[in-house]
Amino acid sequence: MASSKLVYKDRFEKNSYALIELGTTELVEAFESSNDIVIKGLADDEAVLCTESKTFIVRQVNTSNSLILANKDPISDQHIVHDDISSTIELLPCVARLGRIDELLRDSSYSGHENEREIINNKTLYTYHDLLSVVQASEFELLDGLEARSAFQIDGYYRLFDRAYLYHLFDLLVTNATVHSYNFKEMSLKQAKLCITEEMNAVDQEDSIPDQVVIACINAFVANHVDINDENKVLAFDQAKICRFLGEWLLSNPRNKRWELNDFLEMWNKLGYDIFIPKLEYIDGLYIMHETKKLQHTEKYIQYFPISELSTDPPQRFASLFAEKPLWTSEEITPFLMDLAPKKKDREILLLKFARTHKQQNTMLYGSRIK
């Protein structure tokens, strides 16, 4: 059997190449397609790779054996070594890091036409492509994240609503709908727009609320998004979205208040004008429940604790949860794991890895593994 020499190329540099392990069919298809594949991350970020629809953590895995990358030179009959590789790049599915949307857009929240000059002159504004370049998420995930936050565009820049201002618009909508005896199950887009804007129109300030703001407000509370030209379309108001918004608005005003549970439920119900009936499940992932025992009576208190402010890194997520409350029931902790592990089996794996079980009066509780 003929043999040939193995020769390192001139000006050989180790680690000139990297081997990427494509562990799923989806990744293979993404690399073989003509769609963009982007690696994202600022200086202090852990790098992620984004396909059109998914996000993956990029991690280097060292190997015990080196892999020689070479090709045969037909003239010299030698194998020319281009690299000596002792690691591979592993791509692991991860949660899109959408929290940066809130970080970037929070300072320029829309709170009314009268405040726009100060925002434009003093705050940084972001286009869609600006966000796409720095938010560690695929394009599909970014669009979903913007929609979930009721973000909208003004003059080409994405904006979030100031929560108090959005509550004001919602209050106008419900109050004036009641005045006009509009049925929420039969209300058209045109009627909803009128309810929000007529107070401004009455004082000749019809331009104070741009159309795109009115539409964004309405889309924040309906099941199916509507377009500005769908004036005769009957709106399908989403009770869960409305109650979640009202619940978060109440819990965060002031944000450090501990509400006695029954007082909170009573006030929350009033905010919905007895039209939108709240349920605690609507605010999963927004609150933490505390219990205080007085004699033979247990009092429950609810406090604002939004999942959006927690890290998407599992160790940090669990550290934050157990720092806030040492023991959690399965029902309490599950809403704070749904974004990390939508499937029950994956959540169970996370709990086994980061939590220790405790049995208390026939109830299984989860506590920190770190003593």
Short mmCIF file of C-alpha atoms in Angstrom, two decimals:
data_model
loop_
_atom_site.label_atom_id
_atom_site.label_comp_id
_atom_site.label_asym_id
_atom_site.label_seq_id
_atom_site.Cartn_x
_atom_site.Cartn_y
_atom_site.Cartn_z
CA MET A 1 0.00 0.00 0.00
CA ALA A 2 1.44 3.36 -1.08
CA SER A 3 2.05 5.98 1.59
CA SER A 4 2.48 9.72 1.41
CA LYS A 5 4.02 12.28 3.69
CA LEU A 6 1.98 14.41 6.06
CA VAL A 7 3.30 17.98 5.73
CA TYR A 8 2.19 21.10 7.56
CA LYS A 9 1.43 23.95 5.20
CA ASP A 10 3.58 27.08 5.07
CA ARG A 11 2.66 29.61 7.78
CA PHE A 12 0.57 27.00 9.57
CA GLU A 13 -1.70 28.45 12.29
CA LYS A 14 -3.53 26.22 14.70
CA ASN A 15 -7.27 26.88 15.16
CA SER A 16 -7.65 28.49 11.75
CA TYR A 17 -10.73 26.31 11.32
CA ALA A 18 -13.56 25.20 13.62
CA LEU A 19 -15.76 22.15 13.37
CA ILE A 20 -19.45 22.72 14.14
CA GLU A 21 -21.55 19.76 15.20
CA LEU A 22 -24.99 19.89 13.58
CA GLY A 23 -26.94 17.74 16.01
CA THR A 24 -30.41 18.08 14.53
CA THR A 25 -32.01 17.83 11.12
CA GLU A 26 -33.23 21.38 11.56
CA LEU A 27 -29.67 22.67 11.92
CA VAL A 28 -28.49 20.72 8.88
CA GLU A 29 -31.33 22.16 6.81
CA ALA A 30 -30.60 25.68 8.08
CA PHE A 31 -26.93 25.45 7.08
CA GLU A 32 -27.76 23.91 3.72
CA SER A 33 -30.45 26.47 2.88
CA SER A 34 -29.90 29.98 1.59
CA ASN A 35 -31.41 31.53 4.74
CA ASP A 36 -29.23 33.72 6.93
CA ILE A 37 -27.44 32.19 9.90
CA VAL A 38 -26.17 34.78 12.36
CA ILE A 39 -23.99 34.63 15.46
CA LYS A 40 -25.07 37.32 17.93
CA GLY A 41 -23.69 38.73 21.13
CA LEU A 42 -22.30 41.89 22.63
CA ALA A 43 -18.90 41.92 24.34
CA ASP A 44 -20.16 40.51 27.66
CA ASP A 45 -22.72 38.08 26.17
CA GLU A 46 -22.44 34.35 25.73
CA ALA A 47 -22.60 33.95 21.94
CA VAL A 48 -25.71 32.48 20.34
CA LEU A 49 -26.36 31.29 16.81
CA CYS A 50 -29.69 32.21 15.25
CA THR A 51 -31.41 30.52 12.34
CA GLU A 52 -34.56 32.02 10.88
CA SER A 53 -36.72 30.63 13.68
CA LYS A 54 -34.55 29.27 16.54
CA THR A 55 -31.73 30.31 18.86
CA PHE A 56 -28.80 28.12 19.95
CA ILE A 57 -26.05 28.58 22.53
CA VAL A 58 -22.57 28.35 20.95
CA ARG A 59 -20.18 26.34 23.13
CA GLN A 60 -16.71 24.98 22.58
CA VAL A 61 -16.20 21.34 23.58
CA ASN A 62 -12.60 20.15 23.94
CA THR A 63 -11.75 16.66 22.67
CA SER A 64 -9.08 14.27 23.91
CA ASN A 65 -7.92 13.41 20.39
CA SER A 66 -6.80 15.84 17.73
CA LEU A 67 -8.33 15.79 14.28
CA ILE A 68 -5.99 16.55 11.39
CA LEU A 69 -7.57 18.59 8.60
CA ALA A 70 -5.60 17.85 5.41
CA ASN A 71 -5.91 17.45 1.67
CA LYS A 72 -3.74 15.63 -0.84
CA ASP A 73 -1.52 17.61 -3.17
CA PRO A 74 -1.58 15.66 -6.50
CA ILE A 75 1.70 17.15 -7.66
CA SER A 76 3.90 16.37 -4.64
CA ASP A 77 1.82 13.37 -3.56
CA GLN A 78 1.84 14.77 -0.03
CA HIS A 79 -1.01 15.40 2.41
CA ILE A 80 -0.97 19.08 3.35
CA VAL A 81 -2.13 19.76 6.92
CA HIS A 82 -4.23 22.91 7.21
CA ASP A 83 -5.21 22.59 10.87
CA ASP A 84 -4.87 20.40 13.94
CA ILE A 85 -8.26 20.57 15.67
CA SER A 86 -8.74 19.57 19.31
CA SER A 87 -12.24 20.98 19.92
CA THR A 88 -15.65 21.21 18.30
CA ILE A 89 -18.42 23.80 18.41
CA GLU A 90 -21.64 22.50 19.96
CA LEU A 91 -25.00 24.18 19.26
CA LEU A 92 -27.60 23.74 22.01
CA PRO A 93 -31.21 24.98 21.72
CA CYS A 94 -31.86 27.82 24.15
CA VAL A 95 -34.47 30.38 25.08
CA ALA A 96 -34.38 33.54 22.97
CA ARG A 97 -32.99 36.35 25.12
CA LEU A 98 -35.82 38.79 24.58
CA GLY A 99 -35.30 40.72 27.80
CA ARG A 100 -33.02 43.06 25.89
CA ILE A 101 -36.10 44.39 24.06
CA ASP A 102 -37.32 45.79 27.39
CA GLU A 103 -33.85 47.10 28.28
CA LEU A 104 -33.50 48.95 24.99
CA LEU A 105 -37.04 50.30 24.63
CA ARG A 106 -37.94 51.04 28.25
CA ASP A 107 -36.43 54.55 28.30
CA SER A 108 -38.35 55.62 25.20
CA SER A 109 -41.76 54.28 26.29
CA TYR A 110 -44.65 56.12 24.65
CA SER A 111 -46.61 58.18 27.19
CA GLY A 112 -48.46 60.65 24.97
CA HIS A 113 -47.89 63.08 22.13
CA GLU A 114 -46.99 65.90 24.54
CA ASN A 115 -43.90 64.00 25.74
CA GLU A 116 -42.57 63.08 22.31
CA ARG A 117 -40.24 66.04 21.82
CA GLU A 118 -38.32 65.22 24.99
CA ILE A 119 -38.11 61.53 24.02
CA ILE A 120 -36.87 62.27 20.50
CA ASN A 121 -34.29 64.79 21.72
CA ASN A 122 -32.95 62.86 24.71
CA LYS A 123 -33.48 59.13 24.21
CA THR A 124 -32.00 56.54 21.86
CA LEU A 125 -34.57 55.11 19.45
CA TYR A 126 -34.28 51.73 17.71
CA THR A 127 -35.42 50.51 14.32
CA TYR A 128 -36.38 46.90 13.65
CA HIS A 129 -32.95 46.19 12.15
CA ASP A 130 -31.26 47.78 15.19
CA LEU A 131 -33.14 45.37 17.44
CA LEU A 132 -32.49 42.39 15.17
CA SER A 133 -28.75 43.06 15.32
CA VAL A 134 -28.42 43.16 19.12
CA VAL A 135 -31.29 41.09 20.55
CA GLN A 136 -30.15 37.48 20.87
CA ALA A 137 -33.12 35.94 19.11
CA SER A 138 -34.07 34.65 15.68
CA GLU A 139 -36.14 36.89 13.46
CA PHE A 140 -39.33 34.90 14.14
CA GLU A 141 -38.70 34.98 17.90
CA LEU A 142 -37.99 38.72 17.83
CA LEU A 143 -41.26 39.42 16.01
CA ASP A 144 -43.16 37.26 18.51
CA GLY A 145 -41.43 39.08 21.37
CA LEU A 146 -42.36 42.50 20.01
CA GLU A 147 -45.97 41.42 19.51
CA ALA A 148 -46.19 39.97 23.02
CA ARG A 149 -45.07 43.35 24.38
CA SER A 150 -47.58 45.27 22.20
CA ALA A 151 -44.66 47.12 20.62
CA PHE A 152 -45.44 49.39 17.68
CA GLN A 153 -43.63 51.67 15.25
CA ILE A 154 -43.66 55.45 15.06
CA ASP A 155 -41.60 57.06 12.29
CA GLY A 156 -39.81 53.76 11.75
CA TYR A 157 -38.79 53.27 15.40
CA TYR A 158 -40.16 50.59 17.72
CA ARG A 159 -41.76 51.77 20.95
CA LEU A 160 -43.33 50.22 24.03
CA PHE A 161 -46.29 51.70 25.86
CA ASP A 162 -45.75 53.37 29.19
CA ARG A 163 -47.93 51.07 31.34
CA ALA A 164 -49.78 53.97 33.04
CA TYR A 165 -50.54 55.56 29.67
CA LEU A 166 -51.85 52.28 28.23
CA TYR A 167 -54.06 51.91 31.30
CA HIS A 168 -55.40 55.42 30.65
CA LEU A 169 -56.29 54.47 27.05
CA PHE A 170 -57.95 51.25 28.25
CA ASP A 171 -59.96 53.24 30.79
CA LEU A 172 -61.11 55.60 28.03
CA LEU A 173 -62.13 52.62 25.92
CA VAL A 174 -64.24 50.95 28.61
CA THR A 175 -65.72 54.14 30.09
CA ASN A 176 -66.85 55.59 26.77
CA ALA A 177 -68.07 52.20 25.52
CA THR A 178 -70.31 52.11 28.60
CA VAL A 179 -71.53 55.65 27.91
CA HIS A 180 -72.45 54.69 24.34
CA SER A 181 -73.92 51.33 25.43
CA TYR A 182 -71.58 49.43 23.12
CA ASN A 183 -71.57 45.66 23.57
CA PHE A 184 -67.99 44.43 23.91
CA LYS A 185 -68.91 41.24 22.06
CA GLU A 186 -70.16 43.24 19.07
CA MET A 187 -67.90 46.31 19.07
CA SER A 188 -66.30 47.30 15.77
CA LEU A 189 -62.82 48.73 15.36
CA LYS A 190 -64.37 52.07 14.37
CA GLN A 191 -66.37 52.21 17.61
CA ALA A 192 -63.35 51.25 19.71
CA LYS A 193 -61.24 53.97 18.08
CA LEU A 194 -63.97 56.51 18.78
CA CYS A 195 -64.10 55.54 22.45
CA ILE A 196 -60.36 56.13 22.82
CA THR A 197 -60.09 59.35 20.81
CA GLU A 198 -63.35 61.23 21.35
CA GLU A 199 -62.17 62.87 24.57
CA MET A 200 -59.19 64.33 22.71
CA ASN A 201 -61.35 65.33 19.76
CA ALA A 202 -63.65 67.26 22.10
CA VAL A 203 -60.84 69.69 22.88
CA ASP A 204 -59.57 69.90 19.28
CA GLN A 205 -56.55 67.67 19.88
CA GLU A 206 -57.47 64.92 17.46
CA ASP A 207 -53.82 64.52 16.46
CA SER A 208 -52.72 63.87 20.03
CA ILE A 209 -53.10 60.12 19.61
CA PRO A 210 -51.68 58.92 16.31
CA ASP A 211 -53.64 56.19 14.53
CA GLN A 212 -50.82 53.66 14.97
CA VAL A 213 -50.92 54.24 18.74
CA VAL A 214 -54.69 53.73 18.88
CA ILE A 215 -54.42 50.53 16.82
CA ALA A 216 -51.53 49.26 18.96
CA CYS A 217 -53.59 49.90 22.08
CA ILE A 218 -56.55 47.94 20.70
CA ASN A 219 -54.29 45.11 19.51
CA ALA A 220 -52.93 44.84 23.05
CA PHE A 221 -56.38 43.70 24.18
CA VAL A 222 -57.79 41.59 21.32
CA ALA A 223 -57.27 37.95 20.37
CA ASN A 224 -56.67 38.61 16.66
CA HIS A 225 -54.69 41.60 15.47
CA VAL A 226 -56.50 44.16 13.35
CA ASP A 227 -55.27 46.53 10.69
CA ILE A 228 -55.92 50.25 10.64
CA ASN A 229 -58.24 49.81 7.63
CA ASP A 230 -60.45 47.12 9.25
CA GLU A 231 -62.88 49.69 10.64
CA ASN A 232 -65.98 47.52 10.35
CA LYS A 233 -64.35 44.42 11.78
CA VAL A 234 -65.93 43.17 15.00
CA LEU A 235 -63.30 42.91 17.71
CA ALA A 236 -62.72 39.76 19.77
CA PHE A 237 -61.51 41.09 23.12
CA ASP A 238 -59.17 38.68 24.90
CA GLN A 239 -60.19 38.38 28.54
CA ALA A 240 -56.94 36.70 29.56
CA LYS A 241 -54.76 39.43 27.97
CA ILE A 242 -56.87 42.23 29.47
CA CYS A 243 -56.95 40.72 32.94
CA ARG A 244 -53.21 40.01 32.84
CA PHE A 245 -52.50 43.63 31.89
CA LEU A 246 -54.78 44.97 34.63
CA GLY A 247 -53.35 42.55 37.18
CA GLU A 248 -49.78 43.57 36.37
CA TRP A 249 -50.69 47.25 36.42
CA LEU A 250 -52.22 46.84 39.88
CA LEU A 251 -49.41 44.68 41.29
CA SER A 252 -46.74 47.10 40.11
CA ASN A 253 -48.37 50.21 41.58
CA PRO A 254 -46.47 50.37 43.87
CA ARG A 255 -44.31 47.44 42.88
CA ASN A 256 -43.06 46.53 46.37
CA LYS A 257 -46.49 46.38 47.98
CA ARG A 258 -47.68 43.10 49.49
CA TRP A 259 -51.41 42.87 48.87
CA GLU A 260 -53.69 40.83 51.10
CA LEU A 261 -54.98 38.36 48.52
CA ASN A 262 -58.70 39.07 48.91
CA ASP A 263 -58.14 42.84 48.76
CA PHE A 264 -56.12 42.41 45.57
CA LEU A 265 -58.77 40.21 43.93
CA GLU A 266 -61.50 42.70 44.83
CA MET A 267 -59.61 45.65 43.37
CA TRP A 268 -58.56 43.66 40.29
CA ASN A 269 -62.19 42.78 39.62
CA LYS A 270 -63.17 46.47 39.84
CA LEU A 271 -60.52 47.42 37.27
CA GLY A 272 -62.26 45.08 34.81
CA TYR A 273 -65.58 46.89 35.34
CA ASP A 274 -67.26 43.52 36.01
CA ILE A 275 -66.89 42.94 32.25
CA PHE A 276 -63.54 41.17 32.27
CA ILE A 277 -63.49 38.68 35.15
CA PRO A 278 -60.02 37.96 36.58
CA LYS A 279 -58.52 34.59 37.54
CA LEU A 280 -55.17 34.09 39.27
CA GLU A 281 -54.01 31.86 36.41
CA TYR A 282 -54.09 34.93 34.14
CA ILE A 283 -51.13 36.43 36.00
CA ASP A 284 -48.97 33.30 36.24
CA GLY A 285 -45.32 34.31 36.21
CA LEU A 286 -46.06 37.82 37.51
CA TYR A 287 -46.47 37.27 41.23
CA ILE A 288 -45.20 35.47 44.29
CA MET A 289 -47.49 34.32 47.08
CA HIS A 290 -46.54 34.57 50.75
CA GLU A 291 -48.37 33.02 53.69
CA THR A 292 -48.53 34.25 57.27
CA LYS A 293 -50.00 32.13 60.06
CA LYS A 294 -51.95 33.95 62.79
CA LEU A 295 -53.23 31.62 65.47
CA GLN A 296 -55.21 29.00 63.55
CA HIS A 297 -55.70 31.25 60.53
CA THR A 298 -53.47 31.47 57.42
CA GLU A 299 -53.36 34.80 55.58
CA LYS A 300 -52.16 34.96 51.99
CA TYR A 301 -50.33 37.91 50.47
CA ILE A 302 -49.49 38.53 46.82
CA GLN A 303 -46.57 40.61 45.53
CA TYR A 304 -45.25 41.64 42.10
CA PHE A 305 -42.50 39.28 40.91
CA PRO A 306 -42.30 39.26 37.09
CA ILE A 307 -40.58 36.47 35.20
CA SER A 308 -39.39 39.04 32.63
CA GLU A 309 -36.90 40.40 35.17
CA LEU A 310 -35.34 36.99 35.88
CA SER A 311 -32.29 35.57 34.12
CA THR A 312 -32.77 33.01 31.34
CA ASP A 313 -29.68 31.18 32.66
CA PRO A 314 -31.09 28.23 34.68
CA PRO A 315 -28.65 28.41 37.65
CA GLN A 316 -29.28 32.14 38.04
CA ARG A 317 -33.05 31.65 37.59
CA PHE A 318 -33.23 29.10 40.42
CA ALA A 319 -30.93 31.20 42.63
CA SER A 320 -33.33 34.16 42.25
CA LEU A 321 -36.38 32.02 42.96
CA PHE A 322 -34.97 30.50 46.15
CA ALA A 323 -33.57 33.85 47.31
CA GLU A 324 -37.09 35.26 47.14
CA LYS A 325 -38.79 32.25 48.71
CA PRO A 326 -37.00 29.19 50.17
CA LEU A 327 -39.71 26.61 49.42
CA TRP A 328 -42.07 26.34 46.43
CA THR A 329 -44.87 23.97 45.54
CA SER A 330 -44.91 22.51 42.04
CA GLU A 331 -47.87 24.74 41.11
CA GLU A 332 -46.03 27.86 42.32
CA ILE A 333 -42.69 27.22 40.62
CA THR A 334 -43.95 25.87 37.27
CA PRO A 335 -44.97 29.28 35.79
CA PHE A 336 -41.39 30.48 36.36
CA LEU A 337 -39.95 27.58 34.37
CA MET A 338 -42.30 27.52 31.38
CA ASP A 339 -40.11 29.76 29.23
CA LEU A 340 -37.00 27.67 29.97
CA ALA A 341 -38.72 24.30 29.53
CA PRO A 342 -42.18 24.29 27.90
CA LYS A 343 -42.33 20.48 28.08
CA LYS A 344 -43.10 18.81 31.43
CA LYS A 345 -40.25 16.30 31.06
CA ASP A 346 -37.70 19.09 30.56
CA ARG A 347 -39.03 20.96 33.60
CA GLU A 348 -38.65 17.82 35.70
CA ILE A 349 -35.02 17.55 34.56
CA LEU A 350 -34.38 21.17 35.61
CA LEU A 351 -35.95 20.58 39.00
CA LEU A 352 -33.87 17.44 39.57
CA LYS A 353 -30.70 19.35 38.69
CA PHE A 354 -31.26 22.59 40.59
CA ALA A 355 -33.78 21.84 43.38
CA ARG A 356 -34.05 19.55 46.38
CA THR A 357 -37.41 18.07 47.41
CA HIS A 358 -38.89 18.48 50.90
CA LYS A 359 -42.05 16.85 52.22
CA GLN A 360 -44.18 19.03 54.48
CA GLN A 361 -47.59 17.92 55.70
CA ASN A 362 -48.07 15.57 52.73
CA THR A 363 -47.08 18.35 50.31
CA MET A 364 -43.98 18.10 48.11
CA LEU A 365 -41.94 21.30 48.15
CA TYR A 366 -38.86 22.38 46.19
CA GLY A 367 -35.92 24.14 47.83
CA SER A 368 -32.38 25.07 46.88
CA ARG A 369 -29.74 22.38 46.43
CA ILE A 370 -27.18 24.83 47.79
CA LYS A 371 -27.11 24.90 51.57
#
